[in-house]
Amino acid sequence: MRFRSHPERELSDHVQDVHRRVLSMLERTPIEEAERDAWTRLLRLLASCHDFGKYTSFFQKHLAGDRSIGKESYHSLLGALFGSYVREQSWSSATDWKQLEYYLPLIVYFIIVQHHSHLRDFADTVPSKQNYLAAQLQDITHNLREIEQDLHQSFPDLTPHLLAFLDHFEEHMNQLSGKHNFVPRFFRQLPEYDLSLALMVQVAFSFLIDADKHSAAENDSVPPSQLSPELVEAYRIRQFAKAAEKNDAMVVKRNLVKQIVTENVSRIELSRSFHTFTSPTGTGKTLAALEGALLLRDRLSKQGSPPRRIIYVLPFTSIIDQNYAVIQNVITQGKTNSQLVLKHHYMSEIEYGKTDGTDELSLDRQLMFIESWESEVIVTTYVQLLHTMLSNQNRQLKKLHNLAGSIVILDEVQNIPFAYWLLTEQLCKAYSKQFDNKWILLTATQPKIFSDSDTVEWLDHLEYPNTSFFDEMNRTEIRLLSEHYLELEEWLEAAYAEAEKVPSVLIIVNTIATSTQVYDYFCERIGEDSDEIVYYLSANLIFEHRKKVLKRVRQRLDNGLPVILVSTQVVEAGVDVDFHCVIRDLGPMDSIIQAAGRCNRHGRRLSPEPVVIIPLQKAGSRKADSAIVYGQDAYIALETMREFRAEYGGSAIPEKAYQEMVDSYYEKLLYLKENGESRKRLSQLQKLEFDKLSDFSLIPKKNRTIAVYVQYNWKAVWLWNYYVEHVCKEKDLNRRRENYLRCKTKLRQFQMDVDCRFVRNRELEYGFVLIRPEWVEADQYYDRRTGWIRDPNDEEAFIW
């Protein structure tokens, strides 16, 4: 009998290919030499045994098209039992996993049995007999000689175990079940926050499933590439030569930042895992951080380390495009080469190509490379990062082995909620201990995720201590207009009085409901010119609409024309706009500082410009908007600002005090807030409770939502028609899936998830509530200025 793994693939060829791939992947993963042999043995076993169940005639008939075969064609369980038996017989006291050796057969079973599904809770994955196992074992016995011959060609060390496995199957099942009974006791004995077993299981699973999928698709391996740190300086010369000639204050500041960072990274001890880069907004952090990461990568490579991937993480999809464009221009001068630079988030296009356009891949194969992070530099989101590290999903976990050992830049790291600080700290420490990951925390408002003793600051110098960069800043000042909460009418009057003083103003509030009320008020006060002056931005707009608004606002700002932008928090982090004044409702201290970064951003106006904080609580509302969205954090920020305003004689708080004020705020958070959510998630991960981890969400979801598609313009209409005709009505399943992959990212440009309470009496059309062009034109359901029309009195209508 000829044994196949796939219709056109010999089983022995596929298994050997998976074996080769996992070992090649392991070579690129920084692991201590003392543990490398143990990892090699584990991965060799997983690769060589994962498809053992395909040796049954049941599977071979099913593969040939016989759909009358039932569960007897399943192959994962038989492979898991064989692999665990081989591991049991290959016990070695020389392994560096002595404390885990007793349980390794169970771990091998756990990984292989689920390699075509998702990881479940370890305690619930009990090795047990299934009705179809007896028939499979009998079938293996009937074809034993042929299987031994085929197996001997690829993995001769496994053949001696085959007959013994069949003879001692019952005994082995009892042994596995006995070991499983001791699992709860084993977990109780683990030290607090010891995640070594969890990481070993997740990363080994990732190695196996990614190698298996790439082998099945016959994808070529992506070789590592050299990336010189000098690429960044070459980009600066190309991009900023004229600006450098002006020699203004911010250009001088950026050059100094770059010089100190490169000098520090050139001599940092390579054993250090946790790095901070704390610098005011507008000082060129993105380029300096990338240059530092490339320099660190280069130094590690010269010490014998495999080439490290660089993973650049950002909080919002809305700012990824601009950072990705910069990084792509640095690395490839703007040309498409996904092997070097890759963008990955839920709204990114499925596009994985080479510079020369050769070897065009199918969409499925492109998606496989993208989701596996097969690139040197990956630009992604916190959602992708943390939902991978805490995932039980096969699709998410296949890229985890490429995270292991990488250099990770956590940009705007203050956006990680306090509830997950401890979780972030312990995850980072576990990856650094096991895989030597390097973490760079990049922000103007450095949170206290790590203790100072754990980190090394990139922007620090004997002559220019880190605090001096903040002390010398004089672009903005924070004015706490009121220590008490104002009702909406009074708040609007105060905001309008401040807005009248300046040519351009950014107004940030905390909820969508309030933002539309503020927008309507300013339109009414401005009068007939409001369409040209007053603009609106929030997650209440579809993404295509938001891009259009930002483009128009930037044009007016660049041309010195008056503009008022009413927004929610979507504008705070990383959006490159420069207003004369920012007015903000109360929020967390880091959000306030980020908002200040949208005012006099480049320091071109010599006098400090105002960031006006006006706390708001609507009459009759149970809570202030800030409390609804941020809870206690906003009130702690108010207390901190009160203290610092008193220090400055009751007047404005200068920019030089921002860093000290943020530090004080974070100290209060650490003292006053608990970390129960982090502890719960760490405990679940430590105990391999992957099913329980599956409900983890970095962005809290309060209510059930419905997908709404807005036919905002002719592109949206054309795209909808394509979706209906070529996806929904396509009968060929493969063609349907491929067509969907082609259009799903574009669909999201016109899509929004709306709380079910605001979508009443609307029928679904092909999975969406459809808003037609004539309704948009008539401002029905979707307003052309403020987006989705909802009840302005609903306090729960907020965004993050």
Short mmCIF file of C-alpha atoms in Angstrom, two decimals, residues 15-476:
data_model
loop_
_atom_site.label_atom_id
_atom_site.label_comp_id
_atom_site.label_asym_id
_atom_site.label_seq_id
_atom_site.Cartn_x
_atom_site.Cartn_y
_atom_site.Cartn_z
CA VAL A 15 6.41 13.93 7.72
CA GLN A 16 10.10 14.34 6.86
CA ASP A 17 9.36 17.82 5.53
CA VAL A 18 7.55 18.82 8.74
CA HIS A 19 10.50 17.41 10.70
CA ARG A 20 12.95 19.47 8.63
CA ARG A 21 10.85 22.61 9.00
CA VAL A 22 10.44 22.46 12.79
CA LEU A 23 14.18 21.99 13.28
CA SER A 24 14.89 24.86 10.88
CA MET A 25 12.46 27.07 12.82
CA LEU A 26 14.14 26.03 16.07
CA GLU A 27 17.53 27.10 14.72
CA ARG A 28 16.21 30.66 14.46
CA THR A 29 14.84 30.62 18.02
CA PRO A 30 17.21 31.83 20.77
CA ILE A 31 17.25 29.06 23.38
CA GLU A 32 19.95 28.35 25.93
CA GLU A 33 22.24 25.61 24.69
CA ALA A 34 21.50 23.60 27.83
CA GLU A 35 17.86 23.34 26.74
CA ARG A 36 18.33 23.14 22.96
CA ASP A 37 18.80 19.37 22.99
CA ALA A 38 15.59 18.88 25.00
CA TRP A 39 13.68 21.11 22.56
CA THR A 40 15.17 19.28 19.58
CA ARG A 41 14.11 15.90 20.97
CA LEU A 42 10.59 17.14 21.70
CA LEU A 43 10.06 18.70 18.27
CA ARG A 44 11.54 15.70 16.45
CA LEU A 45 9.06 13.48 18.25
CA LEU A 46 6.07 15.74 17.59
CA ALA A 47 6.94 16.05 13.90
CA SER A 48 7.64 12.37 13.32
CA CYS A 49 4.53 11.06 15.13
CA HIS A 50 1.86 13.70 14.50
CA ASP A 51 0.51 11.97 11.36
CA PHE A 52 1.07 8.37 12.47
CA GLY A 53 -2.71 7.83 12.40
CA LYS A 54 -2.66 8.34 8.62
CA TYR A 55 -1.17 4.84 8.27
CA THR A 56 -4.63 3.29 8.63
CA SER A 57 -6.41 2.08 5.52
CA PHE A 58 -9.45 4.01 6.79
CA PHE A 59 -7.65 7.32 6.38
CA GLN A 60 -6.17 6.29 3.02
CA LYS A 61 -9.62 5.37 1.66
CA HIS A 62 -11.10 8.63 2.99
CA LEU A 63 -8.26 10.56 1.30
CA ALA A 64 -9.02 8.76 -1.95
CA GLY A 65 -12.58 10.05 -1.83
CA ASP A 66 -14.53 7.35 0.03
CA ARG A 67 -16.88 9.40 2.22
CA SER A 68 -18.54 6.33 3.73
CA ILE A 69 -15.68 6.02 6.23
CA GLY A 70 -16.65 7.31 9.68
CA LYS A 71 -14.53 8.25 12.67
CA GLU A 72 -12.12 5.42 11.86
CA SER A 73 -10.48 7.86 9.44
CA TYR A 74 -9.56 10.26 12.28
CA HIS A 75 -5.80 10.34 12.74
CA SER A 76 -4.85 12.75 15.54
CA LEU A 77 -5.73 10.51 18.52
CA LEU A 78 -3.77 7.51 17.26
CA GLY A 79 -0.76 9.73 16.50
CA ALA A 80 -0.99 11.30 19.95
CA LEU A 81 -1.04 7.90 21.66
CA PHE A 82 1.88 6.59 19.61
CA GLY A 83 3.94 9.75 20.20
CA SER A 84 3.27 9.67 23.94
CA TYR A 85 4.25 5.98 24.06
CA VAL A 86 7.56 6.67 22.31
CA ARG A 87 8.21 9.51 24.74
CA GLU A 88 7.42 7.23 27.68
CA GLN A 89 9.94 4.68 26.45
CA SER A 90 12.56 7.34 25.74
CA TRP A 91 12.75 8.70 29.28
CA SER A 92 16.10 10.34 29.93
CA SER A 93 17.52 11.57 33.20
CA ALA A 94 19.85 13.82 31.19
CA THR A 95 17.09 16.19 30.12
CA ASP A 96 17.04 19.73 31.45
CA TRP A 97 13.30 19.37 31.99
CA LYS A 98 13.71 16.96 34.93
CA GLN A 99 10.74 18.42 36.78
CA LEU A 100 8.59 17.92 33.66
CA GLU A 101 9.97 14.58 32.47
CA TYR A 102 7.27 12.54 34.20
CA TYR A 103 4.55 14.54 32.41
CA LEU A 104 6.17 14.86 28.96
CA PRO A 105 4.27 11.86 27.52
CA LEU A 106 1.05 13.63 28.53
CA ILE A 107 2.29 16.88 26.95
CA VAL A 108 3.15 15.10 23.70
CA TYR A 109 -0.31 13.54 23.71
CA PHE A 110 -1.95 16.93 24.46
CA ILE A 111 -0.17 18.69 21.57
CA ILE A 112 -0.61 16.04 18.88
CA VAL A 113 -4.22 15.17 19.67
CA GLN A 114 -5.21 18.81 19.08
CA HIS A 115 -2.94 19.78 16.20
CA HIS A 116 -5.92 20.13 13.84
CA SER A 117 -8.11 21.89 16.40
CA HIS A 118 -7.76 24.38 19.26
CA LEU A 119 -6.03 23.88 22.60
CA ARG A 120 -8.42 22.85 25.35
CA ASP A 121 -8.00 22.81 29.11
CA PHE A 122 -5.18 20.40 29.95
CA ALA A 123 -7.05 18.98 32.95
CA ASP A 124 -10.05 18.13 30.74
CA THR A 125 -8.05 16.48 27.94
CA VAL A 126 -8.16 13.01 29.48
CA PRO A 127 -6.54 10.23 27.45
CA SER A 128 -9.41 7.86 26.86
CA LYS A 129 -10.39 5.03 24.53
CA GLN A 130 -12.63 5.93 21.65
CA ASN A 131 -14.86 3.38 19.93
CA TYR A 132 -12.93 3.66 16.69
CA LEU A 133 -9.49 3.00 18.24
CA ALA A 134 -9.89 -0.80 18.31
CA ALA A 135 -10.58 -0.90 14.58
CA GLN A 136 -7.61 1.39 13.87
CA LEU A 137 -5.23 -0.72 15.97
CA GLN A 138 -6.40 -3.90 14.28
CA ASP A 139 -5.91 -2.23 10.88
CA ILE A 140 -2.37 -1.18 11.82
CA THR A 141 -1.65 -4.79 12.84
CA HIS A 142 -2.85 -6.11 9.48
CA ASN A 143 -0.54 -3.72 7.59
CA LEU A 144 2.29 -3.83 10.11
CA ARG A 145 5.05 -4.92 7.74
CA GLU A 146 4.29 -2.29 5.12
CA ILE A 147 4.06 0.41 7.78
CA GLU A 148 7.37 -0.65 9.31
CA GLN A 149 9.05 -0.49 5.91
CA ASP A 150 7.64 2.97 5.18
CA LEU A 151 8.44 4.26 8.66
CA HIS A 152 11.97 2.83 8.55
CA GLN A 153 12.81 4.90 5.47
CA SER A 154 12.15 8.19 7.23
CA PHE A 155 12.45 7.57 10.99
CA PRO A 156 14.18 4.23 11.65
CA ASP A 157 14.42 4.99 15.39
CA LEU A 158 10.62 4.75 15.63
CA THR A 159 10.21 1.28 14.11
CA PRO A 160 11.34 -0.65 17.23
CA HIS A 161 8.52 1.03 19.15
CA LEU A 162 5.73 0.12 16.74
CA LEU A 163 5.12 -3.52 17.68
CA ALA A 164 5.67 -2.74 21.38
CA PHE A 165 3.06 0.04 21.17
CA LEU A 166 0.49 -2.42 19.79
CA ASP A 167 1.36 -5.05 22.40
CA HIS A 168 1.30 -2.66 25.36
CA PHE A 169 -1.45 -0.30 24.25
CA GLU A 170 -3.76 -1.03 27.20
CA GLU A 171 -0.91 -0.63 29.67
CA HIS A 172 0.12 2.67 28.08
CA MET A 173 -3.43 4.01 28.25
CA ASN A 174 -3.52 3.20 31.97
CA GLN A 175 -0.16 4.90 32.49
CA LEU A 176 -1.34 8.08 30.77
CA SER A 177 -4.55 8.15 32.76
CA GLY A 178 -2.57 7.63 35.97
CA LYS A 179 -0.27 10.52 35.17
CA HIS A 180 -3.28 12.69 34.36
CA ASN A 181 -4.66 12.09 37.86
CA PHE A 182 -1.57 13.77 39.32
CA VAL A 183 -1.86 16.90 37.14
CA PRO A 184 -3.81 19.03 39.71
CA ARG A 185 -1.16 18.30 42.35
CA PHE A 186 1.60 19.22 39.91
CA PHE A 187 0.00 22.59 39.19
CA ARG A 188 -0.41 23.32 42.92
CA GLN A 189 3.34 22.82 43.38
CA LEU A 190 4.34 25.35 40.72
CA PRO A 191 5.76 28.67 41.99
CA GLU A 192 3.52 31.72 41.54
CA TYR A 193 3.62 33.07 37.97
CA ASP A 194 5.79 30.19 36.71
CA LEU A 195 4.71 30.10 33.06
CA SER A 196 7.52 27.89 31.73
CA LEU A 197 5.29 24.86 31.11
CA ALA A 198 2.58 26.96 29.45
CA LEU A 199 5.07 28.61 27.09
CA MET A 200 6.67 25.29 26.26
CA VAL A 201 3.30 23.77 25.35
CA GLN A 202 2.09 26.79 23.35
CA VAL A 203 5.33 27.33 21.45
CA ALA A 204 5.85 23.61 20.70
CA PHE A 205 2.24 23.49 19.43
CA SER A 206 3.00 26.56 17.30
CA PHE A 207 6.12 24.96 15.79
CA LEU A 208 4.18 21.84 14.86
CA ILE A 209 1.03 23.38 13.38
CA ASP A 210 2.88 26.06 11.41
CA ALA A 211 5.35 23.57 9.93
CA ASP A 212 2.47 21.18 9.16
CA LYS A 213 0.41 23.84 7.35
CA HIS A 214 3.34 25.21 5.35
CA SER A 215 4.39 21.69 4.37
CA ALA A 216 0.86 20.77 3.29
CA ALA A 217 0.76 23.92 1.12
CA GLU A 218 4.31 23.22 -0.09
CA ASN A 219 5.32 26.78 0.76
CA ASP A 220 8.97 27.66 0.40
CA SER A 221 10.74 28.57 3.63
CA VAL A 222 11.50 32.25 4.10
CA PRO A 223 15.25 32.66 4.70
CA PRO A 224 16.46 35.26 7.24
CA SER A 225 17.66 38.58 5.82
CA GLN A 226 20.30 41.03 6.90
CA LEU A 227 19.05 44.48 7.89
CA SER A 228 21.58 47.22 8.58
CA PRO A 229 20.92 49.86 11.25
CA GLU A 230 22.30 52.35 8.71
CA LEU A 231 19.04 52.04 6.76
CA VAL A 232 17.43 54.46 9.21
CA GLU A 233 20.04 57.17 8.79
CA ALA A 234 19.85 56.79 5.00
CA TYR A 235 16.08 57.35 5.26
CA ARG A 236 16.59 60.45 7.42
CA ILE A 237 18.92 61.92 4.81
CA ARG A 238 16.44 61.21 2.00
CA GLN A 239 13.44 62.48 3.89
CA PHE A 240 14.60 65.32 6.13
CA ALA A 241 17.59 66.91 4.42
CA LYS A 242 15.76 70.22 3.88
CA ALA A 243 14.25 70.26 7.35
CA ALA A 244 17.68 69.67 8.88
CA GLU A 245 18.98 72.82 7.18
CA LYS A 246 16.50 74.93 9.18
CA ASN A 247 18.12 73.75 12.41
CA ASP A 248 15.04 74.63 14.48
CA ALA A 249 14.65 73.54 18.10
CA MET A 250 12.72 70.31 17.42
CA VAL A 251 15.18 69.21 14.70
CA VAL A 252 18.05 69.73 17.15
CA LYS A 253 16.09 67.79 19.79
CA ARG A 254 15.43 64.86 17.45
CA ASN A 255 19.09 64.67 16.45
CA LEU A 256 20.13 64.61 20.09
CA VAL A 257 17.58 61.89 20.87
CA LYS A 258 18.88 59.80 17.97
CA GLN A 259 22.51 60.28 19.04
CA ILE A 260 21.93 59.29 22.68
CA VAL A 261 19.79 56.28 21.79
CA THR A 262 22.32 54.85 19.32
CA GLU A 263 25.20 55.44 21.75
CA ASN A 264 23.35 53.74 24.60
CA VAL A 265 22.17 50.75 22.56
CA SER A 266 25.72 50.29 21.24
CA ARG A 267 26.97 49.54 24.75
CA ILE A 268 23.97 48.09 26.60
CA GLU A 269 24.63 44.68 28.13
CA LEU A 270 23.09 42.16 25.75
CA SER A 271 21.78 40.15 28.68
CA ARG A 272 19.33 42.96 29.52
CA SER A 273 15.79 42.07 28.44
CA PHE A 274 13.67 45.07 29.39
CA HIS A 275 14.30 48.47 27.84
CA THR A 276 12.42 51.75 28.14
CA PHE A 277 12.50 54.63 25.71
CA THR A 278 10.79 57.59 27.34
CA SER A 279 10.67 60.76 25.25
CA PRO A 280 8.25 63.65 24.70
CA THR A 281 5.87 63.51 21.73
CA GLY A 282 7.29 64.80 18.45
CA THR A 283 10.92 63.88 19.19
CA GLY A 284 11.26 61.18 16.52
CA LYS A 285 10.68 58.15 18.73
CA THR A 286 9.52 55.85 15.91
CA LEU A 287 12.70 56.17 13.86
CA ALA A 288 15.00 56.19 16.88
CA ALA A 289 13.31 53.07 18.30
CA LEU A 290 13.56 51.25 14.96
CA GLU A 291 17.23 52.20 14.62
CA GLY A 292 17.89 51.05 18.19
CA ALA A 293 16.12 47.73 17.57
CA LEU A 294 18.10 47.13 14.37
CA LEU A 295 21.33 47.98 16.19
CA LEU A 296 20.42 45.61 19.03
CA ARG A 297 19.59 42.90 16.46
CA ASP A 298 22.94 43.46 14.76
CA ARG A 299 24.88 43.24 18.03
CA LEU A 300 23.07 40.04 19.05
CA SER A 301 23.77 38.47 15.65
CA LYS A 302 27.48 39.24 15.96
CA GLN A 303 27.42 37.42 19.31
CA GLY A 304 26.12 34.32 17.55
CA SER A 305 22.38 34.77 18.08
CA PRO A 306 20.00 33.82 15.25
CA PRO A 307 18.64 36.89 13.39
CA ARG A 308 15.89 38.35 15.57
CA ARG A 309 12.54 39.38 14.18
CA ILE A 310 11.48 42.90 15.11
CA ILE A 311 7.83 43.24 16.07
CA TYR A 312 6.51 46.81 16.22
CA VAL A 313 3.29 46.94 18.24
CA LEU A 314 0.77 49.80 18.23
CA PRO A 315 -2.53 50.30 20.07
CA PHE A 316 -4.85 51.27 17.22
CA THR A 317 -5.37 50.19 13.62
CA SER A 318 -5.99 53.87 12.81
CA ILE A 319 -2.31 54.73 13.31
CA ILE A 320 -0.71 51.56 11.95
CA ASP A 321 -0.76 52.68 8.33
CA GLN A 322 1.38 55.78 8.96
CA ASN A 323 3.95 53.87 11.06
CA TYR A 324 4.04 50.99 8.59
CA ALA A 325 4.61 53.44 5.71
CA VAL A 326 7.60 54.95 7.54
CA ILE A 327 9.11 51.56 8.39
CA GLN A 328 8.56 50.27 4.85
CA ASN A 329 10.27 53.38 3.45
CA VAL A 330 13.21 52.79 5.79
CA ILE A 331 13.66 49.09 5.01
CA THR A 332 12.65 48.81 1.34
CA GLN A 333 12.42 52.45 0.18
CA GLY A 334 8.66 52.00 -0.16
CA LYS A 335 8.77 48.88 -2.35
CA THR A 336 6.65 45.86 -1.51
CA ASN A 337 8.72 43.10 0.04
CA SER A 338 6.68 41.27 2.65
CA GLN A 339 9.59 39.02 3.54
CA LEU A 340 11.20 42.12 5.02
CA VAL A 341 8.27 44.24 6.27
CA LEU A 342 4.77 43.00 7.02
CA LYS A 343 1.63 44.73 8.30
CA HIS A 344 -0.79 42.50 10.20
CA HIS A 345 -4.07 43.42 11.85
CA TYR A 346 -7.70 42.57 11.24
CA MET A 347 -8.15 45.36 8.69
CA SER A 348 -4.93 44.87 6.73
CA GLU A 349 -5.00 43.71 3.13
CA ILE A 350 -4.10 40.11 2.30
CA GLU A 351 -0.91 40.90 0.43
CA TYR A 352 2.35 39.03 0.77
CA GLY A 353 4.66 39.83 -2.12
CA LYS A 354 8.28 40.25 -3.16
CA THR A 355 9.90 43.36 -4.57
CA ASP A 356 10.22 41.95 -8.09
CA GLY A 357 6.64 40.65 -8.16
CA THR A 358 7.79 37.10 -8.93
CA ASP A 359 6.36 33.88 -7.51
CA GLU A 360 2.85 35.23 -7.09
CA LEU A 361 1.09 33.22 -4.37
CA SER A 362 -2.54 32.21 -4.06
CA LEU A 363 -4.54 34.18 -1.50
CA ASP A 364 -4.60 31.18 0.85
CA ARG A 365 -0.83 30.88 0.75
CA GLN A 366 -0.35 34.62 1.19
CA LEU A 367 -2.64 34.51 4.21
CA MET A 368 -0.62 31.64 5.65
CA PHE A 369 2.64 33.65 5.44
CA ILE A 370 0.96 36.74 6.91
CA GLU A 371 -0.67 34.93 9.83
CA SER A 372 2.59 33.12 10.59
CA TRP A 373 4.56 36.40 10.72
CA GLU A 374 7.08 35.16 8.15
CA SER A 375 8.93 38.48 7.90
CA GLU A 376 11.86 40.29 9.43
CA VAL A 377 9.84 43.28 10.69
CA ILE A 378 6.16 42.92 11.63
CA VAL A 379 3.93 45.91 12.35
CA THR A 380 0.91 44.83 14.36
CA THR A 381 -1.45 45.68 17.23
CA TYR A 382 -1.66 44.96 20.95
CA VAL A 383 -4.80 42.95 20.25
CA GLN A 384 -2.86 40.65 17.88
CA LEU A 385 0.06 40.36 20.31
CA LEU A 386 -1.78 39.66 23.56
CA HIS A 387 -4.55 37.62 21.99
CA THR A 388 -1.82 35.38 20.53
CA MET A 389 0.09 35.01 23.79
CA LEU A 390 -3.12 34.10 25.62
CA SER A 391 -4.84 32.22 22.82
CA ASN A 392 -6.15 28.70 22.47
CA GLN A 393 -6.91 29.23 18.78
CA ASN A 394 -4.99 27.22 16.19
CA ARG A 395 -5.00 30.13 13.74
CA GLN A 396 -3.60 32.58 16.31
CA LEU A 397 -1.00 30.25 17.82
CA LYS A 398 0.72 29.30 14.59
CA LYS A 399 2.73 32.54 14.70
CA LEU A 400 3.73 32.25 18.36
CA HIS A 401 7.07 30.55 17.66
CA ASN A 402 8.04 33.62 15.60
CA LEU A 403 7.32 35.85 18.58
CA ALA A 404 9.65 33.72 20.73
CA GLY A 405 13.09 35.31 20.78
CA SER A 406 12.07 38.45 18.92
CA ILE A 407 12.75 42.12 19.68
CA VAL A 408 9.38 43.69 20.50
CA ILE A 409 8.75 47.44 20.43
CA LEU A 410 5.68 48.30 22.51
CA ASP A 411 4.76 51.75 21.17
CA GLU A 412 2.32 53.92 23.14
CA VAL A 413 2.58 51.24 25.84
CA GLN A 414 0.51 53.35 28.23
CA ASN A 415 -2.56 52.13 26.31
CA ILE A 416 -2.35 48.74 28.02
CA PRO A 417 -5.08 48.96 30.70
CA PHE A 418 -3.88 48.91 34.30
CA ALA A 419 -5.84 45.67 34.82
CA TYR A 420 -3.31 43.94 32.56
CA TRP A 421 -0.05 45.49 33.81
CA LEU A 422 0.84 42.50 35.97
CA LEU A 423 -0.17 40.14 33.18
CA THR A 424 2.03 42.02 30.69
CA GLU A 425 4.97 42.08 33.09
CA GLN A 426 4.85 38.35 33.79
CA LEU A 427 4.33 37.37 30.14
CA CYS A 428 7.29 39.48 29.06
CA LYS A 429 9.46 38.05 31.83
CA ALA A 430 8.50 34.49 30.95
CA TYR A 431 9.34 34.94 27.26
CA SER A 432 12.64 36.62 28.11
CA LYS A 433 13.62 33.87 30.53
CA GLN A 434 12.77 31.06 28.13
CA PHE A 435 13.52 32.60 24.71
CA ASP A 436 15.61 35.71 25.46
CA ASN A 437 12.99 38.11 24.09
CA LYS A 438 13.89 41.81 24.21
CA TRP A 439 11.12 44.28 25.08
CA ILE A 440 11.26 48.03 24.35
CA LEU A 441 8.59 50.13 26.08
CA LEU A 442 8.19 53.27 23.98
CA THR A 443 6.12 56.23 25.17
CA ALA A 444 6.08 59.78 26.48
CA THR A 445 4.22 58.59 29.60
CA GLN A 446 6.05 55.51 30.88
CA PRO A 447 3.74 53.26 32.95
CA LYS A 448 5.07 51.33 35.94
CA ILE A 449 4.74 47.90 34.34
CA PHE A 450 8.32 47.00 35.30
CA SER A 451 10.29 48.21 38.27
CA ASP A 452 13.12 50.63 37.50
CA SER A 453 15.68 48.02 38.56
CA ASP A 454 14.45 45.68 35.79
CA THR A 455 14.79 48.18 32.96
CA VAL A 456 17.45 50.21 31.18
CA GLU A 457 16.44 53.58 29.70
CA TRP A 458 17.59 54.26 26.14
CA LEU A 459 17.24 58.03 26.37
CA ASP A 460 19.49 58.80 29.30
CA HIS A 461 22.94 60.40 29.42
CA LEU A 462 25.25 61.84 32.04
CA GLU A 463 25.02 65.28 30.45
CA TYR A 464 21.40 64.87 29.34
CA PRO A 465 19.44 62.84 31.91
CA ASN A 466 16.07 61.62 30.70
CA THR A 467 14.21 64.23 32.75
CA SER A 468 16.03 67.05 30.94
CA PHE A 469 14.16 66.28 27.71
CA PHE A 470 10.92 67.00 29.50
CA ASP A 471 12.32 69.93 31.52
CA GLU A 472 13.29 71.74 28.33
CA MET A 473 9.88 71.32 26.71
CA ASN A 474 7.68 74.40 26.61
CA ARG A 475 5.17 73.65 23.86
CA THR A 476 2.05 73.33 25.99
#
